[in-house]
Amino acid sequence: MTHLGITVSWGGWSISGGTVTNPGIWSYEGVAGTHIVFFGLCFLGAIWHWVYWDLEIFSDERTGKPSLDLPKIFGIHLFLAGVAGFGFGAFHVTGLYGPRIWVSGPYGLPGKVQAVNPAWGAEGFDPFVPGI
C-alpha cells in the first residue's frame, strides 16, 4: 500500500517516521477496512444468488419449467459491473473520493500517485496517456 501512496496509520504514526494528527480514512487501516467491506458486499451478493435461485428469470413464463433467461441475467450483471467500474473510475482513480492511482513514466521507472482526469476521446485508449 505504501507504493500506492498510503503512508499514515490511525495509530498516529507515519511510514516516514513522523507523527500524524488526522490521517483521514485513507490510512492502512482505512484501506483494509474498505476492502473488507467491499468483499463483504460481494459475499452478500453471492448469498443472494444462492438463496434466490428460483426467481422468475429462472423459469419459462409459458411452460413454468426451469430455464435461464440469459439475456436478462446478462443484462442485470452487465449493468452492475458497469456501475462498479464507473464507481471505481469516478471515485477511486480521479481522487474525488479515494487515493487516486499510481502513474509512472513511459519506461515505468519514475512515478507518483496523482489524480487522473479521464480522457473521453480516442486518446483515452492510449496506455501512455493517464488523462488530460
Coordinates of N, CA and C in Angstrom, one line a residue:
M1 N 0.8 -1.2 0.0 CA 0.0 0.0 0.0 C 0.9 1.3 0.0
T2 N 2.0 1.2 0.6 CA 2.9 2.4 0.6 C 3.3 2.8 -0.8
H3 N 3.5 1.9 -1.7 CA 3.8 2.2 -3.1 C 2.7 3.0 -3.7
L4 N 1.5 2.8 -3.3 CA 0.3 3.5 -3.9 C 0.0 4.8 -3.2
G5 N 0.8 5.2 -2.2 CA 0.6 6.5 -1.5 C 0.0 6.4 -0.1
I6 N -0.3 5.2 0.4 CA -0.8 5.1 1.7 C 0.4 5.1 2.7
T7 N 0.5 6.2 3.5 CA 1.7 6.3 4.3 C 1.4 6.6 5.8
V8 N 0.2 6.7 6.2 CA -0.2 7.0 7.5 C -1.1 5.9 8.2
S9 N -1.2 6.0 9.5 CA -2.0 5.0 10.2 C -2.9 5.7 11.2
W10 N -4.0 5.1 11.5 CA -4.9 5.6 12.5 C -4.2 5.6 13.9
G11 N -3.2 4.9 14.1 CA -2.4 4.9 15.3 C -1.6 6.1 15.5
G12 N -1.5 7.0 14.6 CA -0.8 8.3 14.7 C 0.6 8.2 14.2
W13 N 1.0 7.2 13.5 CA 2.4 7.1 13.0 C 2.4 7.2 11.5
S14 N 3.5 7.5 10.9 CA 3.7 7.6 9.5 C 4.9 6.7 9.1
I15 N 4.8 6.3 7.9 CA 5.9 5.4 7.4 C 7.2 6.1 7.3
S16 N 7.2 7.5 7.2 CA 8.4 8.3 7.2 C 8.9 8.6 8.6
G17 N 8.2 8.2 9.6 CA 8.7 8.3 11.0 C 8.1 9.5 11.7
G18 N 7.3 10.3 11.1 CA 6.7 11.4 11.8 C 5.4 11.0 12.5
T19 N 4.9 11.9 13.2 CA 3.6 11.7 13.9 C 2.5 12.3 13.0
V20 N 1.3 11.7 13.1 CA 0.2 12.2 12.3 C -1.0 12.5 13.2
T21 N -1.6 13.7 13.0 CA -2.7 14.0 13.9 C -4.1 13.6 13.3
N22 N -4.2 13.8 12.0 CA -5.5 13.4 11.3 C -5.2 12.6 10.0
P23 N -5.1 11.3 10.1 CA -4.8 10.5 8.9 C -5.9 10.4 7.9
G24 N -7.2 10.7 8.3 CA -8.3 10.5 7.4 C -8.7 9.0 7.2
I25 N -9.5 8.8 6.3 CA -10.0 7.4 6.0 C -8.9 6.6 5.2
W26 N -8.1 7.3 4.4 CA -7.2 6.5 3.5 C -5.9 6.3 4.3
S27 N -5.9 5.5 5.3 CA -4.8 5.1 6.0 C -4.7 3.6 5.8
Y28 N -3.7 2.9 6.4 CA -3.5 1.5 6.3 C -4.8 0.8 6.7
E29 N -5.3 1.2 7.9 CA -6.5 0.5 8.4 C -7.7 0.9 7.6
G30 N -7.8 2.1 7.1 CA -9.0 2.5 6.3 C -9.1 1.8 5.0
V31 N -7.9 1.6 4.3 CA -7.9 0.9 3.0 C -8.3 -0.5 3.3
A32 N -7.7 -1.1 4.3 CA -8.0 -2.5 4.6 C -9.5 -2.7 5.0
G33 N -10.0 -1.8 5.7 CA -11.4 -1.8 6.1 C -12.4 -1.7 4.9
T34 N -12.1 -0.8 4.0 CA -12.9 -0.6 2.9 C -12.9 -1.8 2.0
H35 N -11.7 -2.4 1.8 CA -11.7 -3.6 1.0 C -12.4 -4.8 1.7
I36 N -12.4 -4.9 3.0 CA -13.1 -5.9 3.7 C -14.6 -5.7 3.6
V37 N -15.1 -4.4 3.6 CA -16.5 -4.1 3.4 C -16.9 -4.5 2.0
F38 N -16.0 -4.1 1.0 CA -16.4 -4.5 -0.4 C -16.4 -6.0 -0.6
F39 N -15.5 -6.7 0.1 CA -15.6 -8.2 0.0 C -16.9 -8.7 0.6
G40 N -17.3 -8.1 1.8 CA -18.5 -8.5 2.4 C -19.7 -8.3 1.5
L41 N -19.7 -7.2 0.8 CA -20.8 -6.9 -0.1 C -20.8 -7.9 -1.3
C42 N -19.7 -8.3 -1.8 CA -19.6 -9.4 -2.8 C -20.1 -10.7 -2.2
F43 N -19.7 -11.0 -1.0 CA -20.2 -12.2 -0.3 C -21.7 -12.2 -0.2
L44 N -22.3 -11.1 0.2 CA -23.7 -11.0 0.4 C -24.4 -11.1 -1.0
G45 N -23.7 -10.6 -2.1 CA -24.3 -10.9 -3.4 C -24.3 -12.3 -3.8
A46 N -23.2 -13.1 -3.4 CA -23.2 -14.5 -3.6 C -24.3 -15.2 -2.8
I47 N -24.5 -14.8 -1.6 CA -25.5 -15.4 -0.8 C -26.9 -15.1 -1.4
W48 N -27.1 -13.9 -1.9 CA -28.4 -13.5 -2.5 C -28.6 -14.4 -3.7
H49 N -27.6 -14.7 -4.5 CA -27.7 -15.5 -5.7 C -28.1 -17.0 -5.3
W50 N -27.5 -17.4 -4.2 CA -27.7 -18.8 -3.8 C -29.2 -18.9 -3.2
V51 N -29.6 -17.9 -2.5 CA -31.0 -18.0 -1.9 C -32.1 -17.9 -2.9
Y52 N -31.9 -16.9 -3.8 CA -32.9 -16.5 -4.7 C -32.7 -17.1 -6.1
W53 N -32.3 -18.4 -6.1 CA -32.0 -19.1 -7.4 C -33.3 -19.4 -8.1
D54 N -34.5 -19.3 -7.5 CA -35.7 -19.7 -8.1 C -36.6 -18.5 -8.5
L55 N -35.9 -17.4 -8.9 CA -36.7 -16.2 -9.3 C -37.4 -16.4 -10.6
E56 N -38.2 -15.4 -11.0 CA -39.0 -15.5 -12.2 C -38.1 -15.6 -13.5
I57 N -36.9 -15.1 -13.4 CA -36.0 -15.1 -14.6 C -35.4 -16.5 -14.8
F58 N -35.6 -17.4 -13.8 CA -35.1 -18.8 -13.9 C -36.1 -19.8 -14.3
S59 N -37.3 -19.3 -14.7 CA -38.3 -20.2 -15.2 C -39.0 -19.6 -16.4
D60 N -39.4 -20.5 -17.3 CA -40.1 -20.1 -18.5 C -41.5 -19.7 -18.2
E61 N -41.9 -18.5 -18.6 CA -43.2 -18.0 -18.3 C -44.3 -18.8 -19.0
R62 N -44.0 -19.4 -20.2 CA -45.0 -20.1 -21.0 C -45.3 -21.5 -20.4
T63 N -44.2 -22.2 -20.0 CA -44.4 -23.6 -19.6 C -44.3 -23.7 -18.0
G64 N -43.6 -22.8 -17.4 CA -43.4 -22.9 -16.0 C -42.2 -23.8 -15.6
K65 N -41.5 -24.3 -16.6 CA -40.4 -25.2 -16.3 C -39.2 -24.4 -16.1
P66 N -38.2 -24.9 -15.3 CA -37.0 -24.2 -15.1 C -36.2 -23.9 -16.4
S67 N -35.8 -22.7 -16.5 CA -34.9 -22.3 -17.7 C -34.2 -21.1 -17.3
L68 N -33.3 -20.7 -18.1 CA -32.5 -19.5 -17.8 C -32.8 -18.4 -18.9
D69 N -33.2 -17.3 -18.4 CA -33.4 -16.1 -19.3 C -32.0 -15.4 -19.4
L70 N -31.1 -15.9 -20.2 CA -29.8 -15.4 -20.2 C -29.6 -14.0 -20.6
P71 N -30.4 -13.5 -21.6 CA -30.3 -12.0 -21.9 C -30.6 -11.1 -20.7
K72 N -31.6 -11.5 -19.9 CA -32.0 -10.7 -18.8 C -30.9 -10.9 -17.7
I73 N -30.4 -12.1 -17.5 CA -29.4 -12.3 -16.4 C -28.1 -11.6 -16.8
F74 N -27.7 -11.7 -18.1 CA -26.5 -11.0 -18.6 C -26.7 -9.5 -18.5
G75 N -27.9 -9.0 -18.8 CA -28.1 -7.5 -18.7 C -28.0 -7.0 -17.3
I76 N -28.6 -7.7 -16.4 CA -28.5 -7.3 -15.0 C -27.1 -7.2 -14.5
H77 N -26.3 -8.3 -14.8 CA -24.9 -8.4 -14.3 C -24.0 -7.4 -15.1
L78 N -24.3 -7.2 -16.4 CA -23.6 -6.2 -17.1 C -23.8 -4.8 -16.5
F79 N -25.0 -4.5 -16.2 CA -25.4 -3.2 -15.6 C -24.6 -3.0 -14.2
L80 N -24.7 -4.0 -13.4 CA -24.0 -3.9 -12.1 C -22.5 -3.8 -12.2
A81 N -21.9 -4.6 -13.2 CA -20.5 -4.4 -13.5 C -20.1 -3.0 -14.0
G82 N -21.0 -2.5 -14.8 CA -20.8 -1.1 -15.3 C -20.8 -0.1 -14.2
V83 N -21.8 -0.3 -13.2 CA -21.9 0.6 -12.1 C -20.6 0.5 -11.2
A84 N -20.2 -0.7 -11.0 CA -19.0 -0.9 -10.2 C -17.7 -0.3 -10.9
G85 N -17.6 -0.5 -12.2 CA -16.5 0.0 -12.9 C -16.5 1.5 -13.0
F86 N -17.7 2.1 -13.2 CA -17.8 3.6 -13.2 C -17.5 4.1 -11.8
G87 N -18.0 3.5 -10.8 CA -17.7 4.0 -9.5 C -16.2 3.9 -9.2
F88 N -15.5 2.9 -9.6 CA -14.1 2.8 -9.4 C -13.4 3.9 -10.1
G89 N -13.7 4.1 -11.4 CA -13.1 5.2 -12.1 C -13.4 6.6 -11.6
A90 N -14.7 6.8 -11.3 CA -15.1 8.2 -11.0 C -14.6 8.6 -9.6
F91 N -14.5 7.6 -8.7 CA -14.2 8.0 -7.3 C -12.8 7.6 -6.9
H92 N -12.3 6.4 -7.2 CA -11.0 5.9 -6.8 C -9.9 6.5 -7.6
V93 N -10.1 6.5 -8.9 CA -9.0 6.9 -9.8 C -8.8 8.4 -9.9
T94 N -10.0 9.1 -10.0 CA -9.9 10.6 -10.1 C -9.5 11.3 -8.9
G95 N -9.6 10.6 -7.7 CA -9.2 11.3 -6.5 C -10.4 12.0 -5.9
L96 N -11.6 12.0 -6.5 CA -12.7 12.6 -5.9 C -13.1 12.1 -4.5
Y97 N -13.0 10.8 -4.4 CA -13.2 10.2 -3.0 C -12.4 9.0 -3.0
G98 N -11.1 9.1 -3.0 CA -10.2 8.0 -3.0 C -8.8 8.4 -3.1
P99 N -7.9 7.4 -3.1 CA -6.5 7.7 -3.1 C -5.8 8.0 -4.4
R100 N -6.6 8.0 -5.5 CA -6.0 8.2 -6.8 C -5.3 7.0 -7.3
I101 N -4.4 7.1 -8.3 CA -3.7 5.9 -8.8 C -2.2 6.2 -9.0
W102 N -1.4 5.2 -9.2 CA 0.0 5.3 -9.4 C 0.2 5.5 -10.9
V103 N 0.8 6.7 -11.3 CA 1.1 7.0 -12.7 C 2.6 7.0 -12.9
S104 N 3.1 6.2 -13.8 CA 4.5 6.1 -14.0 C 4.9 6.7 -15.3
G105 N 6.2 6.9 -15.5 CA 6.7 7.5 -16.8 C 6.6 6.5 -17.9
P106 N 7.1 6.9 -19.1 CA 6.9 6.0 -20.3 C 7.7 4.7 -20.2
Y107 N 8.7 4.6 -19.3 CA 9.5 3.4 -19.1 C 9.2 2.7 -17.8
G108 N 8.3 3.2 -17.1 CA 7.9 2.6 -15.8 C 8.8 2.8 -14.7
L109 N 9.8 3.7 -14.8 CA 10.8 3.9 -13.7 C 10.3 5.0 -12.7
P110 N 10.2 6.3 -13.2 CA 9.7 7.3 -12.2 C 8.2 7.2 -12.1
G111 N 7.7 7.6 -11.0 CA 6.2 7.7 -10.9 C 5.8 8.3 -9.6
K112 N 4.5 8.6 -9.5 CA 3.9 9.2 -8.3 C 2.4 8.9 -8.3
V113 N 1.8 9.1 -7.1 CA 0.4 9.0 -7.0 C -0.2 10.3 -7.4
Q114 N -1.2 10.3 -8.3 CA -1.8 11.5 -8.7 C -3.2 11.2 -9.2
A115 N -4.1 12.3 -9.1 CA -5.4 12.2 -9.6 C -5.4 12.2 -11.1
V116 N -6.3 11.5 -11.7 CA -6.3 11.5 -13.2 C -7.7 12.0 -13.7
N117 N -7.6 13.0 -14.6 CA -8.8 13.4 -15.3 C -9.0 12.5 -16.5
P118 N -10.2 11.9 -16.6 CA -10.4 10.9 -17.7 C -10.3 11.6 -19.0
A119 N -9.8 10.9 -20.0 CA -9.7 11.4 -21.4 C -10.8 10.6 -22.1
W120 N -11.9 11.3 -22.5 CA -13.1 10.6 -23.1 C -12.9 10.4 -24.6
G121 N -11.9 10.9 -25.2 CA -11.8 10.7 -26.7 C -10.9 9.5 -27.0
A122 N -10.4 9.5 -28.2 CA -9.6 8.3 -28.7 C -8.3 8.3 -27.9
E123 N -7.8 9.4 -27.4 CA -6.5 9.4 -26.6 C -6.7 8.6 -25.3
G124 N -7.9 8.4 -24.9 CA -8.1 7.6 -23.6 C -7.8 6.1 -23.8
F125 N -7.6 5.6 -25.0 CA -7.3 4.3 -25.2 C -5.7 4.1 -25.3
D126 N -5.0 5.2 -25.3 CA -3.5 5.1 -25.3 C -3.0 4.8 -23.8
P127 N -2.4 3.7 -23.6 CA -1.9 3.3 -22.2 C -0.9 4.3 -21.7
F128 N -0.3 5.1 -22.5 CA 0.8 6.0 -22.0 C 0.2 7.4 -21.7
V129 N -1.1 7.6 -21.9 CA -1.8 8.8 -21.6 C -2.7 8.6 -20.4
P130 N -2.2 9.0 -19.2 CA -3.1 8.7 -18.0 C -4.3 9.6 -17.9
G131 N -4.4 10.7 -18.6 CA -5.6 11.5 -18.6 C -5.2 12.9 -19.2
I132 N -6.2 13.8 -19.1 CA -6.0 15.1 -19.7 C -5.3 16.0 -18.7

